[in-house]
CSV table of C-alpha atoms in Angstrom, one decimal:
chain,number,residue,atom,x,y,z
A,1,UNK,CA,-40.0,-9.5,-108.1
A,2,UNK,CA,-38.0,-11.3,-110.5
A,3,UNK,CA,-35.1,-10.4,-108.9
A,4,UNK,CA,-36.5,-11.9,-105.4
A,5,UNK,CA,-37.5,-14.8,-107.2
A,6,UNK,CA,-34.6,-16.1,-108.7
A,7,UNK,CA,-32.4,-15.1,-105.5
A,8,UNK,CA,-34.7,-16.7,-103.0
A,9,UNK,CA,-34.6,-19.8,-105.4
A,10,UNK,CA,-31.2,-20.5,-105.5
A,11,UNK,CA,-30.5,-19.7,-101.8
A,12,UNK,CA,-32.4,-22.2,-100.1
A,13,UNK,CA,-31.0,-24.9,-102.3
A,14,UNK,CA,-27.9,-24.1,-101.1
A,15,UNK,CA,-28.9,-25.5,-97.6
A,16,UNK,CA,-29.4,-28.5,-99.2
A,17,UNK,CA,-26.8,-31.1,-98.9
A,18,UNK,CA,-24.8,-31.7,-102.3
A,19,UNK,CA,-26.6,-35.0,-103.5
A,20,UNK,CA,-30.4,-33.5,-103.1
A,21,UNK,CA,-29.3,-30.3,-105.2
A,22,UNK,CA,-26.2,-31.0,-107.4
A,23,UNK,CA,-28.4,-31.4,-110.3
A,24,UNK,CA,-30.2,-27.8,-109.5
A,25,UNK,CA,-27.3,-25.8,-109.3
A,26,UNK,CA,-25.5,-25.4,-112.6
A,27,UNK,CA,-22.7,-22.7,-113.2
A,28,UNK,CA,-25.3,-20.2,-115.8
A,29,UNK,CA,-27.7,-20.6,-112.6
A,30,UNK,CA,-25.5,-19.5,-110.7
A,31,UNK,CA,-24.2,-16.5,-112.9
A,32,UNK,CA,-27.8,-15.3,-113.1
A,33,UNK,CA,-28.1,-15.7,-109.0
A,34,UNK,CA,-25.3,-13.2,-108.9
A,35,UNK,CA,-27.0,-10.8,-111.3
A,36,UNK,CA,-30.3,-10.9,-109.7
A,37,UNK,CA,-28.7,-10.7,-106.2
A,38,UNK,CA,-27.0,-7.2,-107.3
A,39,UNK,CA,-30.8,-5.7,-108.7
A,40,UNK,CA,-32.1,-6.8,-105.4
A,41,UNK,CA,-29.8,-4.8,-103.1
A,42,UNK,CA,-29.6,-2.1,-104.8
A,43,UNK,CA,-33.4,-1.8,-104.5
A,44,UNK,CA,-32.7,-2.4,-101.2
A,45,UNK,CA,-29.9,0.2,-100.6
A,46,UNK,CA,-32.4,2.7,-102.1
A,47,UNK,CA,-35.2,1.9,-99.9
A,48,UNK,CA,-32.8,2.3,-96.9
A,49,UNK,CA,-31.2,5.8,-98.1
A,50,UNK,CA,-35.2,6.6,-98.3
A,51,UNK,CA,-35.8,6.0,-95.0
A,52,UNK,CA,-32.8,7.1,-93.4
A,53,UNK,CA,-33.7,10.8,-95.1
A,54,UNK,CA,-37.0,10.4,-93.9
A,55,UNK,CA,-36.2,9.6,-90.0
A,56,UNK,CA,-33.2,12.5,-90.2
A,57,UNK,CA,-35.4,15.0,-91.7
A,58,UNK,CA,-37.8,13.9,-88.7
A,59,UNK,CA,-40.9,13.6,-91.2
A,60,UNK,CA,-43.9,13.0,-88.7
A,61,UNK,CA,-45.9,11.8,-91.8
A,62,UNK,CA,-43.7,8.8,-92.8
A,63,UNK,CA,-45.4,5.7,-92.4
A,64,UNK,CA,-43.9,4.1,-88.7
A,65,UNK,CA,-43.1,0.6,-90.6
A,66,UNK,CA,-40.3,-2.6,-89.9
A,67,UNK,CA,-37.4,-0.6,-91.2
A,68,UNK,CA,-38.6,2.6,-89.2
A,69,UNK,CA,-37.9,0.6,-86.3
A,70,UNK,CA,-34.7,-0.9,-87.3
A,71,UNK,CA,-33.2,2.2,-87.9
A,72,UNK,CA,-34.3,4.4,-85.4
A,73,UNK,CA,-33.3,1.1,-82.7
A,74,UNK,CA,-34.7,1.2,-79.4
A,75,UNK,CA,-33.4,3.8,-77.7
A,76,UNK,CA,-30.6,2.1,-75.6
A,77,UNK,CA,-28.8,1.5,-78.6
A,78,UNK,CA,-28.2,3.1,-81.8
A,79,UNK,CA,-30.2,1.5,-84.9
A,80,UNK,CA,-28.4,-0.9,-87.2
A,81,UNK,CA,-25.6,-0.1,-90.0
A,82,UNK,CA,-26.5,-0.2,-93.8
A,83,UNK,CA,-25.0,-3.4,-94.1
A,84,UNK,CA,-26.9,-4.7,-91.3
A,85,UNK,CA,-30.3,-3.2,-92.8
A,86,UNK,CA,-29.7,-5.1,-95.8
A,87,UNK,CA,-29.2,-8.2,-94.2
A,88,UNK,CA,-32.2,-8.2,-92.2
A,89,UNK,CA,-34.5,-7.1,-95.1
A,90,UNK,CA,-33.5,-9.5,-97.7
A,91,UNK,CA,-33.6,-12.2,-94.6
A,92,UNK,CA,-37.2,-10.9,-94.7
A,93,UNK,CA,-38.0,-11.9,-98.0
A,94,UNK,CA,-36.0,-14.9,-98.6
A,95,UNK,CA,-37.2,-16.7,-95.8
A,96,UNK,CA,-40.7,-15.0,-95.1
A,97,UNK,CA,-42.7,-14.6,-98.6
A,98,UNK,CA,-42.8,-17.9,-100.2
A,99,UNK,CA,-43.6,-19.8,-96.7
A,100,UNK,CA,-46.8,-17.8,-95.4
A,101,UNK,CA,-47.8,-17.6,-99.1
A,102,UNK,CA,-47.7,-21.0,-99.5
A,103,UNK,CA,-49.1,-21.7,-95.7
A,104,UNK,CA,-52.2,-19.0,-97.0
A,105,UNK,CA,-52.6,-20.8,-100.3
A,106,UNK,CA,-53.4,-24.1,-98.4
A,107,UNK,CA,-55.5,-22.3,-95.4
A,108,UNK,CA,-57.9,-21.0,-98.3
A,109,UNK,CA,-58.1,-24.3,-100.1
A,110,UNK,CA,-59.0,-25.6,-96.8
A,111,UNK,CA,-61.7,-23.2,-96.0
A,112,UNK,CA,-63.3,-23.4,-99.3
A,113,UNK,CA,-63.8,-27.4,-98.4
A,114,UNK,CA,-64.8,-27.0,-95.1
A,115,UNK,CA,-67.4,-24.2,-95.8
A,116,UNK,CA,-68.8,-24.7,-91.7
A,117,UNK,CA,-65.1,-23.9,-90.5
A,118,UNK,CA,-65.0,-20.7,-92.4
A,119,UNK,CA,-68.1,-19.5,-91.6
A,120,UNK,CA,-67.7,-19.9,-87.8
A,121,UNK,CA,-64.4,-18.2,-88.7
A,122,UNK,CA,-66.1,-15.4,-90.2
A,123,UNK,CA,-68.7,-15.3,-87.5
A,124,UNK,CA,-65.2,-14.8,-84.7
A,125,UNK,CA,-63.8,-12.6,-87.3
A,126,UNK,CA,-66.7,-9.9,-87.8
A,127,UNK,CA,-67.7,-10.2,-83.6
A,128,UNK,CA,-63.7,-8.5,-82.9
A,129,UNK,CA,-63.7,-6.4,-86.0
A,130,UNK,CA,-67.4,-5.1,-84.5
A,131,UNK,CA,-65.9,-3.3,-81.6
A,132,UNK,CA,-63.2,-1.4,-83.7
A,133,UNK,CA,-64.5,1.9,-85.4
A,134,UNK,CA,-62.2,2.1,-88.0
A,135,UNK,CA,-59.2,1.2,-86.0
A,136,UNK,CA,-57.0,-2.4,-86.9
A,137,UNK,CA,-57.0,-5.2,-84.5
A,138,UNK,CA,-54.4,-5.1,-81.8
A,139,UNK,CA,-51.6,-7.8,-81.6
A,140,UNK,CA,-53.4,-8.7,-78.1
A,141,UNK,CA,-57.0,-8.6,-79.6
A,142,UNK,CA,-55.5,-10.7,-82.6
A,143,UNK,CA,-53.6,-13.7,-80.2
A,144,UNK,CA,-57.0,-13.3,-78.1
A,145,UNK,CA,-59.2,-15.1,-80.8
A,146,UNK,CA,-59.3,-18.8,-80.2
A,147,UNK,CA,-60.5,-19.7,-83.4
A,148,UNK,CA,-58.5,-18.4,-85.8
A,149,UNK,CA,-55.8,-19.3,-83.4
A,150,UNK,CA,-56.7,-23.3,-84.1
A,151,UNK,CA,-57.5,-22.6,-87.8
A,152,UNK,CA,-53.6,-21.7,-88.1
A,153,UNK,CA,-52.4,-24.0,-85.9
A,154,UNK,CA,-54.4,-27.0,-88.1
A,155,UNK,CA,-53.2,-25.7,-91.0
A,156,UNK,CA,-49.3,-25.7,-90.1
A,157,UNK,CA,-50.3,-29.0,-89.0
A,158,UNK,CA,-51.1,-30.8,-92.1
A,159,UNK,CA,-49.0,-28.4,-94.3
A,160,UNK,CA,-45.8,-27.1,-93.2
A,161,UNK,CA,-44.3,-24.7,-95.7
A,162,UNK,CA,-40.9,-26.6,-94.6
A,163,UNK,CA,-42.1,-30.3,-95.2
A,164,UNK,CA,-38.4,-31.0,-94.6
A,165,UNK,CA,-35.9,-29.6,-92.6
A,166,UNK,CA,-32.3,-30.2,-92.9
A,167,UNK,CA,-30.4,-30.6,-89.9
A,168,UNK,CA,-26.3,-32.1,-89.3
A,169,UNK,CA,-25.2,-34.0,-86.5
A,170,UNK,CA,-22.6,-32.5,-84.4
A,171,UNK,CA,-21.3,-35.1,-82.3
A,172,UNK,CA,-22.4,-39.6,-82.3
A,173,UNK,CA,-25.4,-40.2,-81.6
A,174,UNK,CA,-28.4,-42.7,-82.0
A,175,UNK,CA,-31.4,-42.1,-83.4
A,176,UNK,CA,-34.3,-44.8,-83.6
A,177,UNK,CA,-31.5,-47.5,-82.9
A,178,UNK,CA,-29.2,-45.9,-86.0
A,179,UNK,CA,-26.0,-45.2,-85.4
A,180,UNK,CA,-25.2,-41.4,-86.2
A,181,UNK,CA,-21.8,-40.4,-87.2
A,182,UNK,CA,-20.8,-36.7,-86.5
A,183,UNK,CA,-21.2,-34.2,-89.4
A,184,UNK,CA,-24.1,-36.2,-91.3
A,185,UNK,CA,-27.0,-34.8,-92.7
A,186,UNK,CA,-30.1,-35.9,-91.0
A,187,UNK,CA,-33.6,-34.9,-92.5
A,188,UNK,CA,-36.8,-34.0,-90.2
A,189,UNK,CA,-39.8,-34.6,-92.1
A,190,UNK,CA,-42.9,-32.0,-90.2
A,191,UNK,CA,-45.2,-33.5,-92.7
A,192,UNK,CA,-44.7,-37.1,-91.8
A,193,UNK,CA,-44.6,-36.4,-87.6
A,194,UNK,CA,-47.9,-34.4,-88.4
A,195,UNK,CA,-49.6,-36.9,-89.8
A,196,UNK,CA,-48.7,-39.1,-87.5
A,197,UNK,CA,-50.7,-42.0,-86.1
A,198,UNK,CA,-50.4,-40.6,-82.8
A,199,UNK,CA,-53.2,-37.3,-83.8
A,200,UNK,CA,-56.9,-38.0,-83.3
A,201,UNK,CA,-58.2,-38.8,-87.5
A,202,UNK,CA,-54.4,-37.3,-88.6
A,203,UNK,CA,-55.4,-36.6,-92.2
A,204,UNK,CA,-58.8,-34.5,-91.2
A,205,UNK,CA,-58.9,-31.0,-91.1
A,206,UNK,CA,-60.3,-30.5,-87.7
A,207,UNK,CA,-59.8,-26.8,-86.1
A,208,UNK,CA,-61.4,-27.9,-82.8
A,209,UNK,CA,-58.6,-30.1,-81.6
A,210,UNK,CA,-56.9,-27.3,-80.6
A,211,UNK,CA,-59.3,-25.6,-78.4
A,212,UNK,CA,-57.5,-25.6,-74.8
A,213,UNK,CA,-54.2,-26.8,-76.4
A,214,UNK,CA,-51.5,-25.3,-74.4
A,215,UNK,CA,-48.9,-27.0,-76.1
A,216,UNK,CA,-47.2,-30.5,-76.3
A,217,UNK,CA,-44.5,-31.1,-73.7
A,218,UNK,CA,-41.7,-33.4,-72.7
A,219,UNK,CA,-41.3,-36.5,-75.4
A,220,UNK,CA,-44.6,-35.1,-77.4
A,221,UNK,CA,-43.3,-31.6,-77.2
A,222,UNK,CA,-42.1,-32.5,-81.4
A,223,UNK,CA,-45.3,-34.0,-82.4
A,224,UNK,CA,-45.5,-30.2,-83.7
A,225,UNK,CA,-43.2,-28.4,-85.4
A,226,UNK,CA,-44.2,-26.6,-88.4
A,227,UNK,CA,-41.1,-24.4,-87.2
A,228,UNK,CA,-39.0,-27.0,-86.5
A,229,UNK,CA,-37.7,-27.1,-82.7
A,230,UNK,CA,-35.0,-26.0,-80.1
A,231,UNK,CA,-32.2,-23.3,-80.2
A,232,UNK,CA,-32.5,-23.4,-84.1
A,233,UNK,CA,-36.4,-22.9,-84.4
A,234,UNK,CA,-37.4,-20.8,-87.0
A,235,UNK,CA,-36.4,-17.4,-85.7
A,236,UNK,CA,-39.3,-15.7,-87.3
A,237,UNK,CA,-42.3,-17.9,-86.3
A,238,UNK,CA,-44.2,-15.3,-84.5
A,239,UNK,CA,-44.1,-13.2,-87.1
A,240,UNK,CA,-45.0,-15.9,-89.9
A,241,UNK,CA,-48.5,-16.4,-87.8
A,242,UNK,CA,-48.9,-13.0,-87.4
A,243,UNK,CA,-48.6,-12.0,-90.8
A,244,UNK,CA,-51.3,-15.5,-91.8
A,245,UNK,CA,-53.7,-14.4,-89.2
A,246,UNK,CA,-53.9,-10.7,-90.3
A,247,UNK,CA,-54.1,-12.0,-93.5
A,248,UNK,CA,-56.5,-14.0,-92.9
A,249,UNK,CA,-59.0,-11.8,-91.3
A,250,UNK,CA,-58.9,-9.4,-93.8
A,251,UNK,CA,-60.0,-12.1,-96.6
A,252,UNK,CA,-62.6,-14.5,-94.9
A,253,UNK,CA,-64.1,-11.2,-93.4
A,254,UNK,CA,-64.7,-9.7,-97.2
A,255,UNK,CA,-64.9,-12.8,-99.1
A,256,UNK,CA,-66.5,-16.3,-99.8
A,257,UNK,CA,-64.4,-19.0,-100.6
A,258,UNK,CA,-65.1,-21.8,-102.9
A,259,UNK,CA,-63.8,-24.8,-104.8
A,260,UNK,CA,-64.3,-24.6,-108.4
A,261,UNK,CA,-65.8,-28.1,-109.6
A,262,UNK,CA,-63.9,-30.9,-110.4
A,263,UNK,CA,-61.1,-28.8,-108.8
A,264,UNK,CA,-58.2,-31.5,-107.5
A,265,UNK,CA,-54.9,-30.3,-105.9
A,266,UNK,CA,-51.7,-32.3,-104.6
A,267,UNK,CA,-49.0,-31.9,-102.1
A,268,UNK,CA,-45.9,-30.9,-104.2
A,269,UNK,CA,-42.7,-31.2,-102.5
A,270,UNK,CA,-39.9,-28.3,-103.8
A,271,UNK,CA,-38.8,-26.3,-101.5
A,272,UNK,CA,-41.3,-25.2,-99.2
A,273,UNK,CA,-44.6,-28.2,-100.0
A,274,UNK,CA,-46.7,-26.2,-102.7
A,275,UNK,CA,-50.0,-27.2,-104.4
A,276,UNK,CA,-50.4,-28.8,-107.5
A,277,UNK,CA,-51.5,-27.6,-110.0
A,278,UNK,CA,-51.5,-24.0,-108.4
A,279,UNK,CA,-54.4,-22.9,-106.0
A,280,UNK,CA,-57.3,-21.6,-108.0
A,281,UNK,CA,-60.6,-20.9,-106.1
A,282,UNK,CA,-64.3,-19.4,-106.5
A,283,UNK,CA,-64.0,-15.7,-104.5
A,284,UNK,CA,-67.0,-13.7,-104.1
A,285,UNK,CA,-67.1,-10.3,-102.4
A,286,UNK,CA,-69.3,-10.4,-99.4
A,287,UNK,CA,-71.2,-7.5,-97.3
């Protein structure tokens, strides 16, 4: 986990541009980047020889995961080198664990305020899981529940994991009457847009405005975008939800969330918009 930490860390500063993160990266932080970067794939190169064994030996009782899939490919092509492996994994966790972490961390905080959202939550929740004996939700069953579908959406709205999103200019352009020279760094702000004046009571948390939402288009279509937008959209969106919806179930369908008294939290902008101090909640197991 260390490892992880300290490598995820130092890699998304390094999209920054220089004069947001000259101050952050100092040669030891760097050193200890290239230390930690070496104990994580290794770990990683271990888990893949694991699995490679695994699928050659044919094991029918190893567990059908991500890297199963990768590996094995899907059938019209062979599965991906070592190298690529790697790549993808640590892609994984550099991009994917802080974000939906972060993304659940506010989603609980929110529930525990709004105690009538996450009980109609529950209620959706418990009806689907009702009709399963013993078996997990499908991906289908999961996109089929409106609810939890607008609980997400609301939270992405009013806190995007990436508050800011750095983005160059290619060519001239203008942008709200600026002049844009090529190669400059422009930054989108999801947080700002979201909580625009242009949303029915912006700063509420309010799950119902998305019931029959089908999705913004033509000059609205970027009123939302916890994923940012276009060609270079956060390639692993769908999976982000997915993971905070299964997530999700599983802990409003066993547990009771609420604030602990005098309890206050702010926005914290570092690299993905964290709470201040961190989350810490009332949890009681439910029946």
């Amino acid at each position: 986990m260390e490892a992880i930490i300290s490598t995820t860390g130092l890699d998304i500063r390094n999209i920054l541009p220089f004069w947001m993160q000259q101050h952050l990266v100092k040669r030891a932080a760097t050193a200890v980047f290239i230390k930690q970067r070496s104990k994580l794939y290794k770990l990683v190169d271990d888990i893949i020889k694991v699995k490679r064994a695994s699928a050659e030996k044919g094991d029918k009782n190893a567990k059908a995961d991500l890297m199963s899939f990768l590996i094995a490919g899907d059938g019209s092509v062979d599965g991906l080198t070592d190298n690529e492996l790697r790549s993808n994994v640590i892609t994984f966790i550099v991009a994917g664990h802080e974000t939906t972490a972060v993304s659940l961390a506010w989603c609980f905080y929110s529930l525990a305020k709004e105690q009538s959202v996450q009980a109609r939550l529950r209620d959706e929740i418990r009806v689907a899981l009702s009709s399963k004996t013993g078996e997990r939700l499908t991906y289908t069953e999961i996109e089929g529940m409106e609810y939890l579908n607008c609980v997400t959406k609301e939270i992405l709205r009013l806190y995007p994991a990436a508050a800011l999103v750095p983005r160059e200019s290619i060519n001239a352009d203008v942008l709200g009457g600026y002049q844009i020279p090529p190669n400059t760094t422009i930054m989108l702000a999801p947080w700002v847009t979201h909580r625009s004046g242009d949303w029915d009571q912006p700063l509420k948390f309010i799950p119902e405005r998305w019931i029959g939402w089908s999705g913004p288009s033509g000059v609205k279509r970027l009123s939302y975008m916890p994923f940012s937008s276009g060609p270079k959209m956060c390639i692993g969106h769908r999976l982000a939800t997915l993971e905070m919806k299964c997530a999700l179930i599983d802990a409003v369908n066993k547990f009771e969330l609420k604030l602990l008294p005098g309890f206050v939290v702010k926005e914290k902008l570092r690299v993905t918009l964290r709470p201040e101090p961190s989350m810490t909640l009332l949890v009681s197991e439910i029946p």
